[in-house]
Each structure stands twice: as structure tokens, then as C-alpha cells.
Tab-separated table of C-alpha atoms in Angstrom:
chain	number	residue	atom	x	y	z
A	14	UNK	CA	-1.329	-8.815	-5.028
A	15	UNK	CA	0.512	-8.004	-1.868
A	16	UNK	CA	3.868	-9.529	-1.069
A	17	UNK	CA	4.566	-11.820	1.855
A	18	UNK	CA	7.695	-12.592	3.869
A	19	UNK	CA	8.264	-16.319	4.323
A	20	UNK	CA	9.806	-18.305	7.146
A	21	UNK	CA	13.171	-18.132	5.368
A	22	UNK	CA	13.504	-14.535	6.626
A	23	UNK	CA	16.770	-14.042	8.549
A	24	UNK	CA	15.691	-10.751	10.185
A	25	UNK	CA	18.481	-8.809	8.512
A	26	UNK	CA	16.412	-5.589	8.492
A	27	UNK	CA	17.306	-4.529	4.934
A	28	UNK	CA	13.738	-4.664	3.586
A	29	UNK	CA	11.976	-2.481	6.150
A	30	UNK	CA	13.616	0.868	5.285
A	31	UNK	CA	13.168	0.222	1.536
A	32	UNK	CA	9.350	0.135	1.698
A	33	UNK	CA	7.946	3.511	0.597
A	34	UNK	CA	4.554	2.694	2.167
A	35	UNK	CA	5.939	1.596	5.547
A	36	UNK	CA	4.190	-1.750	5.043
A	37	UNK	CA	7.046	-3.801	6.512
A	38	UNK	CA	7.587	-4.163	10.243
A	39	UNK	CA	9.166	-6.544	12.703
A	40	UNK	CA	6.864	-9.331	13.709
A	41	UNK	CA	7.222	-11.705	16.643
A	42	UNK	CA	9.659	-13.973	14.802
A	43	UNK	CA	10.202	-12.538	11.327
A	44	UNK	CA	9.436	-9.328	9.447
A	45	UNK	CA	5.863	-8.981	8.200
A	46	UNK	CA	4.140	-7.085	5.425
A	47	UNK	CA	0.823	-5.327	6.030
A	48	UNK	CA	-1.171	-6.209	2.900
A	49	UNK	CA	-3.365	-3.138	3.297
A	50	UNK	CA	-0.255	-0.966	2.747
A	51	UNK	CA	1.677	-3.056	0.214
A	52	UNK	CA	1.371	-1.809	-3.358
A	53	UNK	CA	4.363	-3.833	-4.627
A	54	UNK	CA	5.929	-0.352	-4.998
A	55	UNK	CA	3.405	0.586	-7.696
A	56	UNK	CA	3.433	4.369	-7.945
A	57	UNK	CA	6.881	4.597	-6.414
A	58	UNK	CA	9.179	2.255	-8.374
A	59	UNK	CA	9.095	-0.124	-11.313
A	60	UNK	CA	9.579	-3.176	-9.085
A	61	UNK	CA	9.276	-4.072	-5.405
A	62	UNK	CA	12.306	-2.676	-3.607
A	63	UNK	CA	12.123	-5.183	-0.740
A	64	UNK	CA	12.536	-8.059	-3.204
A	65	UNK	CA	15.567	-6.371	-4.741
A	66	UNK	CA	17.427	-6.021	-1.444
A	67	UNK	CA	16.438	-9.309	0.247
A	68	UNK	CA	19.574	-11.454	0.513
A	69	UNK	CA	17.664	-14.724	0.943
A	70	UNK	CA	14.889	-14.171	-1.647
A	71	UNK	CA	12.094	-14.724	0.891
A	72	UNK	CA	9.547	-12.166	-0.368
A	73	UNK	CA	7.288	-13.732	-3.023
A	74	UNK	CA	3.856	-12.566	-4.109
A	75	UNK	CA	1.104	-13.636	-1.729
A	76	UNK	CA	-1.083	-15.941	-3.815
A	77	UNK	CA	-3.886	-15.500	-1.272
A	78	UNK	CA	-4.088	-11.746	-1.906
A	79	UNK	CA	-4.459	-11.322	-5.641
A	80	UNK	CA	-4.712	-7.714	-6.827
A	81	UNK	CA	-4.794	-6.245	-10.322
A	82	UNK	CA	-2.526	-3.422	-11.453
A	83	UNK	CA	-5.547	-1.118	-11.214
A	84	UNK	CA	-6.226	-2.182	-7.615
A	85	UNK	CA	-2.585	-1.599	-6.682
A	86	UNK	CA	-2.715	1.853	-8.294
A	87	UNK	CA	-5.923	2.694	-6.407
A	88	UNK	CA	-4.313	1.558	-3.150
A	89	UNK	CA	-1.288	3.784	-3.864
A	90	UNK	CA	-3.572	6.755	-4.511
A	91	UNK	CA	-5.537	6.071	-1.306
A	92	UNK	CA	-2.368	5.738	0.795
A	93	UNK	CA	-0.544	8.749	-0.624
A	94	UNK	CA	-3.317	11.072	-1.808
A	95	UNK	CA	-1.454	11.325	-5.136
A	96	UNK	CA	-2.601	10.326	-8.618
A	97	UNK	CA	-0.415	8.118	-10.753
A	98	UNK	CA	0.622	10.031	-13.860
């Protein structure tokens, strides 16, 4: 599933540069994650980098966008043109 940034976001800007898929951008009030680009860092890292750097822990999984590991891998391959080894 994709991740989501909640209202607890303090707009500190540490998550945006950590996203390897450029899925995070500044929204009108808080940062937002484009679910069509979010792979939870599958294919890049072992865990979501934005969650690791967020100082207020405001990036949970989006329960409304459930995706399997296989779906996340397929999204990574579509976005990058690379196969997961």
C-alpha cells in the first residue's frame, strides 16, 4: 500500500529529498505523497526512507490503498524500467 502524510506534518522538508521515486511534494498545507509513485521504497531500500527521517512520525501506511509486495514491485519496475533482482 502507499504511504500517506497526516495532518501532524510540520512541513520540515526532510522527507521529500529522501523519496527515490519523487512521490513526495509540497501540498497546499502539508507535504503529500502521490500514491501512483509510492512503492514504500520497494526496489530501492529495505524500508520507507521518509518514515525513517520524519521527526513527528506522521507517515503511516494508507489503509485505503492496499497493495501487495508483488504490486509494489511491479510499480517499481514500471516507474524505473528496472527489474528487481
